[in-house]
PDB file of C-alpha atoms in Angstrom:
ATOM      1  CA  UNK J   1     128.587  50.620  59.777  1.00 65.00           C
ATOM      2  CA  UNK J   2     128.872  54.416  60.016  1.00 80.00           C
ATOM      3  CA  UNK J   3     131.861  55.352  62.173  1.00 93.00           C
ATOM      4  CA  UNK J   4     131.283  57.645  65.373  1.00 95.00           C
ATOM      5  CA  UNK J   5     134.091  60.420  66.065  1.00 96.00           C
ATOM      6  CA  UNK J   6     135.765  60.185  69.544  1.00 97.00           C
ATOM      7  CA  UNK J   7     137.766  62.918  71.322  1.00 97.00           C
ATOM      8  CA  UNK J   8     139.661  62.473  74.493  1.00 97.00           C
ATOM      9  CA  UNK J   9     140.773  65.760  75.911  1.00 97.00           C
ATOM     10  CA  UNK J  10     142.453  66.455  79.322  1.00 94.00           C
ATOM     11  CA  UNK J  11     143.606  69.880  80.776  1.00 93.00           C
ATOM     12  CA  UNK J  12     146.875  69.116  79.116  1.00 90.00           C
ATOM     13  CA  UNK J  13     145.873  68.143  75.711  1.00 93.00           C
ATOM     14  CA  UNK J  14     144.262  66.667  72.859  1.00 95.00           C
ATOM     15  CA  UNK J  15     144.867  62.826  73.229  1.00 95.00           C
ATOM     16  CA  UNK J  16     142.726  61.580  70.526  1.00 95.00           C
ATOM     17  CA  UNK J  17     140.639  62.662  67.626  1.00 97.00           C
ATOM     18  CA  UNK J  18     139.606  59.804  65.435  1.00 96.00           C
ATOM     19  CA  UNK J  19     136.577  57.939  64.082  1.00 96.00           C
ATOM     20  CA  UNK J  20     136.018  54.268  65.659  1.00 97.00           C
ATOM     21  CA  UNK J  21     133.060  51.798  65.149  1.00 96.00           C
ATOM     22  CA  UNK J  22     132.793  51.600  69.302  1.00 96.00           C
ATOM     23  CA  UNK J  23     133.591  53.645  72.329  1.00 97.00           C
ATOM     24  CA  UNK J  24     133.210  51.811  75.857  1.00 97.00           C
ATOM     25  CA  UNK J  25     133.538  54.638  78.368  1.00 97.00           C
ATOM     26  CA  UNK J  26     133.787  54.315  82.332  1.00 97.00           C
ATOM     27  CA  UNK J  27     130.578  56.142  83.265  1.00 95.00           C
ATOM     28  CA  UNK J  28     129.876  56.945  87.113  1.00 92.00           C
ATOM     29  CA  UNK J  29     126.837  54.477  86.974  1.00 92.00           C
ATOM     30  CA  UNK J  30     128.648  51.487  85.016  1.00 93.00           C
ATOM     31  CA  UNK J  31     130.312  51.165  81.575  1.00 95.00           C
ATOM     32  CA  UNK J  32     128.724  52.681  78.549  1.00 95.00           C
ATOM     33  CA  UNK J  33     128.951  51.291  75.098  1.00 96.00           C
ATOM     34  CA  UNK J  34     128.615  53.807  72.347  1.00 96.00           C
ATOM     35  CA  UNK J  35     127.599  53.366  68.786  1.00 95.00           C
ATOM     36  CA  UNK J  36     126.695  55.705  66.022  1.00 94.00           C
ATOM     37  CA  UNK J  37     123.290  56.859  66.561  1.00 93.00           C
ATOM     38  CA  UNK J  38     123.362  56.853  70.399  1.00 94.00           C
ATOM     39  CA  UNK J  39     120.730  58.960  72.205  1.00 95.00           C
ATOM     40  CA  UNK J  40     122.373  62.141  73.278  1.00 96.00           C
ATOM     41  CA  UNK J  41     123.429  62.526  76.665  1.00 96.00           C
ATOM     42  CA  UNK J  42     126.103  63.718  79.127  1.00 97.00           C
ATOM     43  CA  UNK J  43     127.425  61.386  81.987  1.00 96.00           C
ATOM     44  CA  UNK J  44     130.056  61.838  84.732  1.00 97.00           C
ATOM     45  CA  UNK J  45     132.983  59.693  84.506  1.00 97.00           C
ATOM     46  CA  UNK J  46     134.528  57.449  87.208  1.00 96.00           C
ATOM     47  CA  UNK J  47     138.086  56.362  86.920  1.00 95.00           C
ATOM     48  CA  UNK J  48     138.776  53.834  84.468  1.00 96.00           C
ATOM     49  CA  UNK J  49     139.387  53.260  80.602  1.00 96.00           C
ATOM     50  CA  UNK J  50     137.881  54.465  77.436  1.00 98.00           C
ATOM     51  CA  UNK J  51     138.140  51.389  75.119  1.00 97.00           C
ATOM     52  CA  UNK J  52     138.133  52.110  71.209  1.00 97.00           C
ATOM     53  CA  UNK J  53     136.746  49.275  68.913  1.00 97.00           C
ATOM     54  CA  UNK J  54     137.561  48.821  65.119  1.00 95.00           C
ATOM     55  CA  UNK J  55     135.076  45.941  64.228  1.00 92.00           C
ATOM     56  CA  UNK J  56     135.377  43.590  67.375  1.00 92.00           C
ATOM     57  CA  UNK J  57     139.038  44.524  67.528  1.00 96.00           C
ATOM     58  CA  UNK J  58     140.234  46.896  70.384  1.00 96.00           C
ATOM     59  CA  UNK J  59     142.325  49.311  68.921  1.00 96.00           C
ATOM     60  CA  UNK J  60     143.219  51.663  71.960  1.00 96.00           C
ATOM     61  CA  UNK J  61     142.757  51.952  75.662  1.00 97.00           C
ATOM     62  CA  UNK J  62     143.030  55.313  77.761  1.00 97.00           C
ATOM     63  CA  UNK J  63     142.614  55.439  81.228  1.00 97.00           C
ATOM     64  CA  UNK J  64     140.791  58.381  82.781  1.00 97.00           C
ATOM     65  CA  UNK J  65     140.614  59.673  86.515  1.00 95.00           C
ATOM     66  CA  UNK J  66     137.123  61.324  86.341  1.00 95.00           C
ATOM     67  CA  UNK J  67     135.195  63.826  84.290  1.00 96.00           C
ATOM     68  CA  UNK J  68     132.551  63.857  81.718  1.00 96.00           C
ATOM     69  CA  UNK J  69     131.446  62.647  78.607  1.00 97.00           C
ATOM     70  CA  UNK J  70     129.009  64.526  76.137  1.00 97.00           C
ATOM     71  CA  UNK J  71     127.667  61.925  73.657  1.00 97.00           C
ATOM     72  CA  UNK J  72     125.432  62.533  70.581  1.00 95.00           C
ATOM     73  CA  UNK J  73     124.345  60.368  67.592  1.00 92.00           C
ATOM     74  CA  UNK J  74     128.060  61.186  65.828  1.00 95.00           C
ATOM     75  CA  UNK J  75     130.268  62.040  68.663  1.00 96.00           C
ATOM     76  CA  UNK J  76     131.635  61.148  71.872  1.00 97.00           C
ATOM     77  CA  UNK J  77     133.559  64.023  73.688  1.00 97.00           C
ATOM     78  CA  UNK J  78     135.610  63.067  76.699  1.00 98.00           C
ATOM     79  CA  UNK J  79     136.710  65.878  78.775  1.00 97.00           C
ATOM     80  CA  UNK J  80     139.182  63.916  81.299  1.00 97.00           C
ATOM     81  CA  UNK J  81     140.074  65.224  84.741  1.00 95.00           C
ATOM     82  CA  UNK J  82     143.568  63.140  83.395  1.00 95.00           C
ATOM     83  CA  UNK J  83     143.784  60.671  80.724  1.00 96.00           C
ATOM     84  CA  UNK J  84     146.902  58.748  79.659  1.00 95.00           C
ATOM     85  CA  UNK J  85     147.357  55.436  77.463  1.00 95.00           C
ATOM     86  CA  UNK J  86     146.545  52.522  79.877  1.00 95.00           C
ATOM     87  CA  UNK J  87     149.775  51.021  78.475  1.00 94.00           C
ATOM     88  CA  UNK J  88     151.319  53.972  80.447  1.00 94.00           C
ATOM     89  CA  UNK J  89     150.188  53.021  84.002  1.00 95.00           C
ATOM     90  CA  UNK J  90     152.426  50.660  86.538  1.00 92.00           C
ATOM     91  CA  UNK J  91     150.819  47.944  88.582  1.00 94.00           C
ATOM     92  CA  UNK J  92     153.285  48.666  91.288  1.00 93.00           C
ATOM     93  CA  UNK J  93     152.639  52.556  91.662  1.00 94.00           C
ATOM     94  CA  UNK J  94     148.635  51.805  91.571  1.00 93.00           C
ATOM     95  CA  UNK J  95     149.324  49.221  94.373  1.00 95.00           C
ATOM     96  CA  UNK J  96     151.139  51.828  96.160  1.00 95.00           C
ATOM     97  CA  UNK J  97     148.427  54.536  95.448  1.00 94.00           C
ATOM     98  CA  UNK J  98     145.393  52.164  96.534  1.00 94.00           C
ATOM     99  CA  UNK J  99     147.185  51.492  99.883  1.00 96.00           C
ATOM    100  CA  UNK J 100     147.682  55.193 100.378  1.00 95.00           C
ATOM    101  CA  UNK J 101     144.268  56.258  99.437  1.00 94.00           C
ATOM    102  CA  UNK J 102     142.881  53.103 101.888  1.00 93.00           C
ATOM    103  CA  UNK J 103     145.158  54.865 104.662  1.00 94.00           C
ATOM    104  CA  UNK J 104     144.053  58.535 103.912  1.00 92.00           C
ATOM    105  CA  UNK J 105     140.229  57.145 103.642  1.00 91.00           C
ATOM    106  CA  UNK J 106     140.595  55.450 107.100  1.00 92.00           C
ATOM    107  CA  UNK J 107     142.010  57.998 108.854  1.00 90.00           C
ATOM    108  CA  UNK J 108     139.351  60.517 107.896  1.00 89.00           C
ATOM    109  CA  UNK J 109     136.708  58.262 108.644  1.00 87.00           C
ATOM    110  CA  UNK J 110     138.378  57.647 112.425  1.00 87.00           C
ATOM    111  CA  UNK J 111     138.755  61.459 112.771  1.00 85.00           C
ATOM    112  CA  UNK J 112     135.018  61.995 111.631  1.00 81.00           C
ATOM    113  CA  UNK J 113     136.149  64.026 108.485  1.00 80.00           C
ATOM    114  CA  UNK J 114     133.056  63.634 106.691  1.00 80.00           C
ATOM    115  CA  UNK J 115     133.639  66.577 104.583  1.00 83.00           C
ATOM    116  CA  UNK J 116     136.430  64.740 102.868  1.00 84.00           C
ATOM    117  CA  UNK J 117     135.116  61.222 102.526  1.00 88.00           C
ATOM    118  CA  UNK J 118     133.598  61.798  99.128  1.00 87.00           C
ATOM    119  CA  UNK J 119     136.653  62.693  97.292  1.00 89.00           C
ATOM    120  CA  UNK J 120     138.937  60.190  99.460  1.00 91.00           C
ATOM    121  CA  UNK J 121     136.470  57.503  98.144  1.00 92.00           C
ATOM    122  CA  UNK J 122     137.174  58.668  94.677  1.00 92.00           C
ATOM    123  CA  UNK J 123     140.672  58.473  95.500  1.00 92.00           C
ATOM    124  CA  UNK J 124     140.676  54.546  96.505  1.00 93.00           C
ATOM    125  CA  UNK J 125     138.016  54.295  93.251  1.00 94.00           C
ATOM    126  CA  UNK J 126     140.872  55.700  90.654  1.00 94.00           C
ATOM    127  CA  UNK J 127     143.641  53.652  92.778  1.00 94.00           C
ATOM    128  CA  UNK J 128     141.738  50.509  92.528  1.00 93.00           C
ATOM    129  CA  UNK J 129     140.947  51.126  88.853  1.00 94.00           C
ATOM    130  CA  UNK J 130     144.387  51.374  87.962  1.00 94.00           C
ATOM    131  CA  UNK J 131     145.169  47.755  89.910  1.00 94.00           C
ATOM    132  CA  UNK J 132     142.561  46.406  87.892  1.00 93.00           C
ATOM    133  CA  UNK J 133     143.687  47.782  84.647  1.00 92.00           C
ATOM    134  CA  UNK J 134     147.254  47.063  84.784  1.00 92.00           C
ATOM    135  CA  UNK J 135     146.280  43.312  86.571  1.00 90.00           C
ATOM    136  CA  UNK J 136     144.617  42.371  83.175  1.00 79.00           C
ATOM    137  CA  UNK J 137     147.499  43.469  81.230  1.00 69.00           C
ATOM    138  CA  UNK J 138     149.806  41.198  83.000  1.00 57.00           C
TER     139      UNK J 138
END
């Protein structure tokens, strides 16, 4: 199989630039597997893992908090709001972030701050993704 190139870029740095057999990205509508010769598209990302494969073996996992990905038949470019190795995440920090995000969302709902609800729901989703990823690692 011809490999597909993957680049993961955050505002701070280029995290990854390599060729792999498959990439799984956390699309806003669900996880998306990308193989060589994929149809071109651009998709929003939700908080979750970008998983890189060689054959059927996972070689790397990166956690992104959002952003978007451009996909072509030869390349996946992930432009992430923030990105780091999933192994750098801490379960206790994720649990704390989830509690804080849920509290902020609940308070905004109580006082009718509807203009903040989408951003606060995204914070809850990202924190829940951190908890899920770190729980799976245990």
